[in-house]
Amino acid sequence: MKKWFMLLLGAAAMAVASATALALWPIGNPVEMSTLQGDAGRGAYLARMSGCIACHTNTEKGGAPLAGGLELKTDFGTFYSPNLTTSVEFGMGSWSIEMFAKAVRQGVSPQGEPYYPAFPYPFYAKLTDQDIADLWAAFKTVPAVEEPSKAHGMPFPFSFRPGLKLWRQAYLDFSEFEKDPNKSEAWNRGKYIVEGPAHCGACHTPRNFAGARQVEQKLHGADKLPDGGKSPAINSAALREKGWSINSLAYALKTGVKNDGDVFGGSMVEVVRDGTSFLSANDREAIATYLLGEANVTN
């Protein structure tokens, strides 16, 4: 009996030591942004492109812009989007631009904690320093809303946030955006938008048992979205097979009307309403150019 007790005690001590080590493991890299001047207008445009309005505004319940509170149910628990207004107590009013940059591109909170990947920071890693400065300038114009962010509803072990450090190490890619010199400016612009701020792969790429994107099946669609729905494949082959052209896809991103006359459903309604409908015609065409490939004939 004493032997089993000592074994259990040893196992408990190891578990505590491991949890402590994880909690003390520093993540993220230093950031220096103080010399950049942001353009609030361009930042507001980027915020639309990045889905900030759609994810951080509880439109159905009449929530204030960017005050958070939107519910996202997953197999790992329920997430609630946080308050991104200039409230000092409940939002980002006390943050510096360096804190903002580290949060957006590295997924690290001002307290050094990892954010859950319901926040698509691996995609935002593609944003440039100037993009971050512009976004920060735009967010500083948002009126403060004095409402606390709702706590996530996460069961154990997912509620143990330091455990995310291991998950990040195993699955996440924080590489910067790189242009393909053999492609056109439009194609490269579309790639930047799709793989960066618009984070299309967050919904249109299947995930494994751990909730990580299966990158080898990028944009091949997913059958288990948080809302219980499915997302179609939006890679070039799938889009061509369904008769999409650059023009018809660009039009759908503006209006929500598909090439067969039907309309988008599910979360794409919010994506178009709060995001892609605000983009320039050139950017919508760039997205379509990248997704379809430049050999596609427009019509």
mmCIF file of C-alpha atoms in Angstrom:
data_model
loop_
_atom_site.group_PDB
_atom_site.id
_atom_site.type_symbol
_atom_site.label_atom_id
_atom_site.label_comp_id
_atom_site.label_asym_id
_atom_site.label_seq_id
_atom_site.Cartn_x
_atom_site.Cartn_y
_atom_site.Cartn_z
ATOM 1 C CA MET A 1 0.000 0.000 0.000
ATOM 2 C CA LYS A 2 2.815 2.352 0.936
ATOM 3 C CA LYS A 3 4.544 1.613 -2.385
ATOM 4 C CA TRP A 4 1.438 2.564 -4.377
ATOM 5 C CA PHE A 5 1.021 5.699 -2.315
ATOM 6 C CA MET A 6 4.602 6.741 -3.009
ATOM 7 C CA LEU A 7 4.137 6.074 -6.724
ATOM 8 C CA LEU A 8 0.987 8.195 -6.802
ATOM 9 C CA LEU A 9 2.713 10.917 -4.837
ATOM 10 C CA GLY A 10 5.623 10.874 -7.257
ATOM 11 C CA ALA A 11 3.302 11.023 -10.264
ATOM 12 C CA ALA A 12 1.435 13.966 -8.724
ATOM 13 C CA ALA A 13 4.706 15.767 -8.044
ATOM 14 C CA MET A 14 5.811 15.233 -11.649
ATOM 15 C CA ALA A 15 2.475 16.520 -12.932
ATOM 16 C CA VAL A 16 2.755 19.646 -10.789
ATOM 17 C CA ALA A 17 6.353 20.190 -11.892
ATOM 18 C CA SER A 18 5.399 19.780 -15.568
ATOM 19 C CA ALA A 19 2.455 22.168 -15.241
ATOM 20 C CA THR A 20 4.674 24.711 -13.502
ATOM 21 C CA ALA A 21 7.337 24.404 -16.190
ATOM 22 C CA LEU A 22 4.729 24.960 -18.898
ATOM 23 C CA ALA A 23 3.330 27.980 -17.092
ATOM 24 C CA LEU A 24 6.823 29.499 -16.792
ATOM 25 C CA TRP A 25 7.846 28.698 -20.381
ATOM 26 C CA PRO A 26 8.094 32.095 -22.114
ATOM 27 C CA ILE A 27 6.628 32.433 -25.599
ATOM 28 C CA GLY A 28 6.709 35.134 -28.242
ATOM 29 C CA ASN A 29 9.426 37.385 -29.608
ATOM 30 C CA PRO A 30 10.278 41.013 -28.759
ATOM 31 C CA VAL A 31 8.492 43.655 -30.843
ATOM 32 C CA GLU A 32 9.580 47.188 -31.752
ATOM 33 C CA MET A 33 6.890 49.300 -33.440
ATOM 34 C CA SER A 34 7.188 52.768 -31.910
ATOM 35 C CA THR A 35 8.669 54.478 -34.985
ATOM 36 C CA LEU A 36 5.798 53.613 -37.353
ATOM 37 C CA GLN A 37 2.884 55.936 -38.045
ATOM 38 C CA GLY A 38 -0.432 54.254 -38.757
ATOM 39 C CA ASP A 39 -3.154 55.198 -41.239
ATOM 40 C CA ALA A 40 -6.541 54.735 -39.522
ATOM 41 C CA GLY A 41 -8.418 54.643 -42.833
ATOM 42 C CA ARG A 42 -6.282 51.844 -44.207
ATOM 43 C CA GLY A 43 -6.485 50.128 -40.833
ATOM 44 C CA ALA A 44 -10.282 50.191 -40.897
ATOM 45 C CA TYR A 45 -10.161 48.605 -44.345
ATOM 46 C CA LEU A 46 -7.810 45.894 -43.051
ATOM 47 C CA ALA A 47 -10.107 45.294 -40.076
ATOM 48 C CA ARG A 48 -12.969 44.563 -42.491
ATOM 49 C CA MET A 49 -10.713 42.296 -44.547
ATOM 50 C CA SER A 50 -9.583 40.485 -41.401
ATOM 51 C CA GLY A 51 -13.057 39.730 -40.110
ATOM 52 C CA CYS A 52 -12.674 41.817 -36.958
ATOM 53 C CA ILE A 53 -16.145 43.345 -37.227
ATOM 54 C CA ALA A 54 -17.892 40.038 -37.913
ATOM 55 C CA CYS A 55 -16.199 38.161 -35.057
ATOM 56 C CA HIS A 56 -16.144 40.852 -32.386
ATOM 57 C CA THR A 57 -19.601 42.363 -32.809
ATOM 58 C CA ASN A 58 -22.668 40.565 -31.474
ATOM 59 C CA THR A 59 -24.943 41.882 -34.198
ATOM 60 C CA GLU A 60 -27.878 39.570 -33.444
ATOM 61 C CA LYS A 61 -28.126 40.866 -29.870
ATOM 62 C CA GLY A 62 -27.535 44.501 -30.788
ATOM 63 C CA GLY A 63 -24.005 44.595 -29.420
ATOM 64 C CA ALA A 64 -21.816 47.652 -29.916
ATOM 65 C CA PRO A 65 -19.169 47.434 -32.656
ATOM 66 C CA LEU A 66 -16.112 45.445 -31.532
ATOM 67 C CA ALA A 67 -17.444 45.031 -27.973
ATOM 68 C CA GLY A 68 -17.219 41.252 -28.319
ATOM 69 C CA GLY A 69 -19.527 38.644 -26.847
ATOM 70 C CA LEU A 70 -20.062 36.544 -29.972
ATOM 71 C CA GLU A 71 -20.371 32.856 -29.083
ATOM 72 C CA LEU A 72 -18.400 30.153 -30.888
ATOM 73 C CA LYS A 73 -19.133 26.558 -29.882
ATOM 74 C CA THR A 74 -16.507 23.917 -30.652
ATOM 75 C CA ASP A 75 -15.654 20.364 -29.614
ATOM 76 C CA PHE A 76 -13.127 21.813 -27.187
ATOM 77 C CA GLY A 77 -15.463 24.235 -25.446
ATOM 78 C CA THR A 78 -17.244 27.526 -26.060
ATOM 79 C CA PHE A 79 -15.336 30.657 -26.975
ATOM 80 C CA TYR A 80 -16.560 34.233 -26.658
ATOM 81 C CA SER A 81 -14.949 37.006 -28.669
ATOM 82 C CA PRO A 82 -13.378 39.648 -26.414
ATOM 83 C CA ASN A 83 -13.948 43.382 -26.142
ATOM 84 C CA LEU A 84 -11.625 45.190 -28.584
ATOM 85 C CA THR A 85 -12.748 48.743 -27.849
ATOM 86 C CA THR A 86 -10.653 51.436 -26.187
ATOM 87 C CA SER A 87 -12.016 50.674 -22.725
ATOM 88 C CA VAL A 88 -9.068 50.795 -20.332
ATOM 89 C CA GLU A 89 -10.625 48.291 -17.946
ATOM 90 C CA PHE A 90 -12.292 45.862 -20.342
ATOM 91 C CA GLY A 91 -10.730 46.450 -23.772
ATOM 92 C CA MET A 92 -7.405 47.500 -25.259
ATOM 93 C CA GLY A 93 -7.315 51.038 -23.891
ATOM 94 C CA SER A 94 -4.221 50.402 -21.785
ATOM 95 C CA TRP A 95 -2.305 48.473 -24.454
ATOM 96 C CA SER A 96 0.749 49.638 -26.362
ATOM 97 C CA ILE A 97 1.228 49.038 -30.078
ATOM 98 C CA GLU A 98 3.864 46.438 -29.184
ATOM 99 C CA MET A 99 1.329 44.525 -27.082
ATOM 100 C CA PHE A 100 -1.136 44.721 -29.955
ATOM 101 C CA ALA A 101 1.434 43.468 -32.475
ATOM 102 C CA LYS A 102 2.429 40.563 -30.245
ATOM 103 C CA ALA A 103 -1.207 39.593 -29.726
ATOM 104 C CA VAL A 104 -2.228 39.806 -33.372
ATOM 105 C CA ARG A 105 0.785 38.168 -35.031
ATOM 106 C CA GLN A 106 2.103 35.900 -32.289
ATOM 107 C CA GLY A 107 -1.021 35.017 -30.314
ATOM 108 C CA VAL A 108 0.502 36.155 -27.024
ATOM 109 C CA SER A 109 -1.424 38.276 -24.514
ATOM 110 C CA PRO A 110 0.082 41.282 -22.689
ATOM 111 C CA GLN A 111 0.436 38.946 -19.697
ATOM 112 C CA GLY A 112 2.492 36.508 -21.766
ATOM 113 C CA GLU A 113 -0.246 33.893 -22.050
ATOM 114 C CA PRO A 114 -1.065 32.071 -25.305
ATOM 115 C CA TYR A 115 -4.364 32.888 -26.956
ATOM 116 C CA TYR A 116 -6.623 30.070 -28.047
ATOM 117 C CA PRO A 117 -6.418 29.535 -31.839
ATOM 118 C CA ALA A 118 -10.094 30.426 -32.251
ATOM 119 C CA PHE A 119 -8.304 33.762 -32.713
ATOM 120 C CA PRO A 120 -6.703 33.221 -36.168
ATOM 121 C CA TYR A 121 -3.327 34.727 -35.300
ATOM 122 C CA PRO A 122 -1.356 32.172 -37.390
ATOM 123 C CA PHE A 123 -2.904 33.843 -40.457
ATOM 124 C CA TYR A 124 -2.299 37.332 -39.093
ATOM 125 C CA ALA A 125 1.403 36.469 -38.849
ATOM 126 C CA LYS A 126 1.438 37.406 -42.545
ATOM 127 C CA LEU A 127 0.609 41.048 -41.697
ATOM 128 C CA THR A 128 3.432 43.547 -42.119
ATOM 129 C CA ASP A 129 4.609 46.026 -39.498
ATOM 130 C CA GLN A 130 2.796 48.760 -41.419
ATOM 131 C CA ASP A 131 -0.397 46.692 -41.459
ATOM 132 C CA ILE A 132 -0.188 46.414 -37.670
ATOM 133 C CA ALA A 133 0.437 50.147 -37.281
ATOM 134 C CA ASP A 134 -2.556 50.928 -39.483
ATOM 135 C CA LEU A 135 -4.829 48.513 -37.619
ATOM 136 C CA TRP A 136 -3.722 49.973 -34.297
ATOM 137 C CA ALA A 137 -4.477 53.503 -35.523
ATOM 138 C CA ALA A 138 -7.966 52.351 -36.521
ATOM 139 C CA PHE A 139 -8.681 50.546 -33.239
ATOM 140 C CA LYS A 140 -7.693 53.636 -31.274
ATOM 141 C CA THR A 141 -10.661 55.455 -32.869
ATOM 142 C CA VAL A 142 -13.215 52.907 -31.591
ATOM 143 C CA PRO A 143 -15.395 54.302 -28.768
ATOM 144 C CA ALA A 144 -14.904 52.591 -25.423
ATOM 145 C CA VAL A 145 -17.577 50.129 -24.348
ATOM 146 C CA GLU A 146 -17.453 49.406 -20.623
ATOM 147 C CA GLU A 147 -18.493 45.778 -20.791
ATOM 148 C CA PRO A 148 -16.268 42.909 -19.626
ATOM 149 C CA SER A 149 -15.371 40.128 -22.007
ATOM 150 C CA LYS A 150 -17.186 36.900 -21.269
ATOM 151 C CA ALA A 151 -14.977 34.070 -19.994
ATOM 152 C CA HIS A 152 -14.525 31.083 -22.290
ATOM 153 C CA GLY A 153 -16.330 27.916 -21.277
ATOM 154 C CA MET A 154 -13.519 25.373 -21.534
ATOM 155 C CA PRO A 155 -13.522 21.991 -19.764
ATOM 156 C CA PHE A 156 -10.292 20.484 -18.463
ATOM 157 C CA PRO A 157 -7.703 19.878 -19.914
ATOM 158 C CA PHE A 158 -8.450 22.562 -22.522
ATOM 159 C CA SER A 159 -8.967 25.116 -19.760
ATOM 160 C CA PHE A 160 -5.280 24.737 -18.831
ATOM 161 C CA ARG A 161 -4.044 27.524 -21.063
ATOM 162 C CA PRO A 162 -0.282 26.856 -20.688
ATOM 163 C CA GLY A 163 -0.889 23.528 -22.413
ATOM 164 C CA LEU A 164 -1.436 25.522 -25.606
ATOM 165 C CA LYS A 165 2.300 26.164 -25.704
ATOM 166 C CA LEU A 166 2.880 22.526 -26.623
ATOM 167 C CA TRP A 167 0.070 22.649 -29.205
ATOM 168 C CA ARG A 168 1.567 25.778 -30.775
ATOM 169 C CA GLN A 169 4.969 24.133 -30.969
ATOM 170 C CA ALA A 170 3.535 21.069 -32.677
ATOM 171 C CA TYR A 171 1.178 22.627 -35.195
ATOM 172 C CA LEU A 172 1.555 26.336 -35.867
ATOM 173 C CA ASP A 173 3.448 28.113 -38.620
ATOM 174 C CA PHE A 174 4.246 31.785 -38.030
ATOM 175 C CA SER A 175 6.121 32.360 -41.279
ATOM 176 C CA GLU A 176 5.876 35.731 -42.992
ATOM 177 C CA PHE A 177 4.210 36.263 -46.351
ATOM 178 C CA GLU A 178 6.405 35.659 -49.374
ATOM 179 C CA LYS A 179 5.581 36.673 -52.916
ATOM 180 C CA ASP A 180 5.955 34.259 -55.813
ATOM 181 C CA PRO A 181 8.107 36.108 -58.365
ATOM 182 C CA ASN A 182 6.691 33.947 -61.155
ATOM 183 C CA LYS A 183 3.134 35.124 -60.534
ATOM 184 C CA SER A 184 1.353 38.400 -61.257
ATOM 185 C CA GLU A 185 0.799 41.179 -58.734
ATOM 186 C CA ALA A 186 -2.921 40.348 -58.673
ATOM 187 C CA TRP A 187 -2.240 36.683 -57.883
ATOM 188 C CA ASN A 188 0.217 37.596 -55.125
ATOM 189 C CA ARG A 189 -2.191 40.156 -53.675
ATOM 190 C CA GLY A 190 -4.887 37.484 -53.628
ATOM 191 C CA LYS A 191 -2.556 35.018 -51.939
ATOM 192 C CA TYR A 192 -1.705 37.585 -49.271
ATOM 193 C CA ILE A 193 -5.402 38.267 -48.557
ATOM 194 C CA VAL A 194 -6.505 34.606 -48.582
ATOM 195 C CA GLU A 195 -3.580 33.216 -46.561
ATOM 196 C CA GLY A 196 -3.246 36.294 -44.378
ATOM 197 C CA PRO A 197 -5.892 38.698 -43.084
ATOM 198 C CA ALA A 198 -8.982 37.051 -44.633
ATOM 199 C CA HIS A 199 -7.905 33.686 -43.083
ATOM 200 C CA CYS A 200 -10.012 31.682 -45.547
ATOM 201 C CA GLY A 201 -8.257 28.471 -44.538
ATOM 202 C CA ALA A 202 -9.602 28.761 -40.994
ATOM 203 C CA CYS A 203 -12.991 27.529 -42.229
ATOM 204 C CA HIS A 204 -12.185 25.937 -45.591
ATOM 205 C CA THR A 205 -9.432 23.550 -44.462
ATOM 206 C CA PRO A 206 -10.179 20.322 -42.551
ATOM 207 C CA ARG A 207 -8.765 19.842 -39.062
ATOM 208 C CA ASN A 208 -7.256 16.889 -37.262
ATOM 209 C CA PHE A 209 -8.188 15.357 -33.894
ATOM 210 C CA ALA A 210 -6.334 18.132 -32.075
ATOM 211 C CA GLY A 211 -8.127 20.930 -33.909
ATOM 212 C CA ALA A 212 -5.119 21.841 -36.047
ATOM 213 C CA ARG A 213 -5.513 22.558 -39.736
ATOM 214 C CA GLN A 214 -4.475 19.740 -42.078
ATOM 215 C CA VAL A 215 -2.248 21.896 -44.256
ATOM 216 C CA GLU A 216 -1.776 19.192 -46.870
ATOM 217 C CA GLN A 217 -5.494 19.621 -47.628
ATOM 218 C CA LYS A 218 -5.480 23.406 -47.677
ATOM 219 C CA LEU A 219 -8.770 24.878 -48.921
ATOM 220 C CA HIS A 220 -10.271 21.425 -49.548
ATOM 221 C CA GLY A 221 -13.294 22.219 -47.376
ATOM 222 C CA ALA A 222 -14.269 21.092 -43.886
ATOM 223 C CA ASP A 223 -17.174 19.020 -42.635
ATOM 224 C CA LYS A 224 -17.315 20.091 -39.005
ATOM 225 C CA LEU A 225 -17.487 23.842 -38.505
ATOM 226 C CA PRO A 226 -18.205 25.351 -35.067
ATOM 227 C CA ASP A 227 -21.793 26.135 -36.103
ATOM 228 C CA GLY A 228 -22.335 22.523 -37.129
ATOM 229 C CA GLY A 229 -22.180 23.300 -40.831
ATOM 230 C CA LYS A 230 -19.798 22.395 -43.609
ATOM 231 C CA SER A 231 -17.589 24.489 -45.841
ATOM 232 C CA PRO A 232 -17.003 23.690 -49.518
ATOM 233 C CA ALA A 233 -13.647 23.199 -51.157
ATOM 234 C CA ILE A 234 -12.394 26.467 -52.648
ATOM 235 C CA ASN A 235 -9.206 25.268 -54.281
ATOM 236 C CA SER A 236 -8.772 25.881 -58.002
ATOM 237 C CA ALA A 237 -9.874 22.434 -59.177
ATOM 238 C CA ALA A 238 -13.055 22.445 -57.092
ATOM 239 C CA LEU A 239 -14.046 25.961 -58.117
ATOM 240 C CA ARG A 240 -13.457 25.280 -61.798
ATOM 241 C CA GLU A 241 -15.492 22.075 -61.608
ATOM 242 C CA LYS A 242 -18.429 24.088 -60.267
ATOM 243 C CA GLY A 243 -18.173 26.589 -63.091
ATOM 244 C CA TRP A 244 -16.766 29.565 -61.233
ATOM 245 C CA SER A 245 -14.883 32.281 -63.098
ATOM 246 C CA ILE A 246 -12.819 35.145 -61.744
ATOM 247 C CA ASN A 247 -15.626 37.575 -62.497
ATOM 248 C CA SER A 248 -18.411 35.468 -60.987
ATOM 249 C CA LEU A 249 -16.410 34.764 -57.823
ATOM 250 C CA ALA A 250 -15.476 38.404 -57.391
ATOM 251 C CA TYR A 251 -19.155 39.317 -57.826
ATOM 252 C CA ALA A 252 -20.203 36.731 -55.241
ATOM 253 C CA LEU A 253 -17.735 38.192 -52.724
ATOM 254 C CA LYS A 254 -19.441 41.555 -53.178
ATOM 255 C CA THR A 255 -23.101 40.498 -53.264
ATOM 256 C CA GLY A 256 -23.343 37.002 -51.778
ATOM 257 C CA VAL A 257 -24.956 35.767 -55.012
ATOM 258 C CA LYS A 258 -23.333 32.621 -56.368
ATOM 259 C CA ASN A 259 -22.658 31.716 -59.979
ATOM 260 C CA ASP A 260 -25.782 29.487 -60.092
ATOM 261 C CA GLY A 261 -28.067 32.283 -58.874
ATOM 262 C CA ASP A 262 -28.335 30.934 -55.319
ATOM 263 C CA VAL A 263 -26.928 32.841 -52.355
ATOM 264 C CA PHE A 264 -24.306 32.046 -49.756
ATOM 265 C CA GLY A 265 -25.508 30.617 -46.453
ATOM 266 C CA GLY A 266 -24.061 29.912 -43.043
ATOM 267 C CA SER A 267 -21.160 31.993 -41.800
ATOM 268 C CA MET A 268 -20.436 33.234 -45.335
ATOM 269 C CA VAL A 269 -23.382 35.585 -44.898
ATOM 270 C CA GLU A 270 -21.441 37.476 -42.214
ATOM 271 C CA VAL A 271 -18.178 37.189 -44.148
ATOM 272 C CA VAL A 272 -19.720 38.977 -47.125
ATOM 273 C CA ARG A 273 -21.910 41.392 -45.150
ATOM 274 C CA ASP A 274 -19.206 42.570 -42.753
ATOM 275 C CA GLY A 275 -16.085 41.874 -44.766
ATOM 276 C CA THR A 276 -15.682 41.161 -48.462
ATOM 277 C CA SER A 277 -18.488 43.464 -49.611
ATOM 278 C CA PHE A 278 -16.394 46.363 -48.287
ATOM 279 C CA LEU A 279 -13.280 45.391 -50.244
ATOM 280 C CA SER A 280 -12.224 47.133 -53.416
ATOM 281 C CA ALA A 281 -13.085 45.593 -56.778
ATOM 282 C CA ASN A 282 -9.369 45.011 -57.363
ATOM 283 C CA ASP A 283 -8.987 43.089 -54.104
ATOM 284 C CA ARG A 284 -12.028 40.915 -54.744
ATOM 285 C CA GLU A 285 -10.670 40.148 -58.203
ATOM 286 C CA ALA A 286 -7.256 39.394 -56.683
ATOM 287 C CA ILE A 287 -8.825 36.873 -54.292
ATOM 288 C CA ALA A 288 -10.611 35.198 -57.203
ATOM 289 C CA THR A 289 -7.440 35.233 -59.304
ATOM 290 C CA TYR A 290 -5.486 33.460 -56.596
ATOM 291 C CA LEU A 291 -8.180 30.903 -55.773
ATOM 292 C CA LEU A 292 -8.901 30.030 -59.396
ATOM 293 C CA GLY A 293 -5.421 30.373 -60.791
ATOM 294 C CA GLU A 294 -4.399 32.799 -63.490
ATOM 295 C CA ALA A 295 -5.128 30.404 -66.360
ATOM 296 C CA ASN A 296 -8.853 30.696 -65.614
ATOM 297 C CA VAL A 297 -10.753 32.614 -68.273
ATOM 298 C CA THR A 298 -12.926 35.428 -66.932
ATOM 299 C CA ASN A 299 -16.480 35.764 -68.167
#
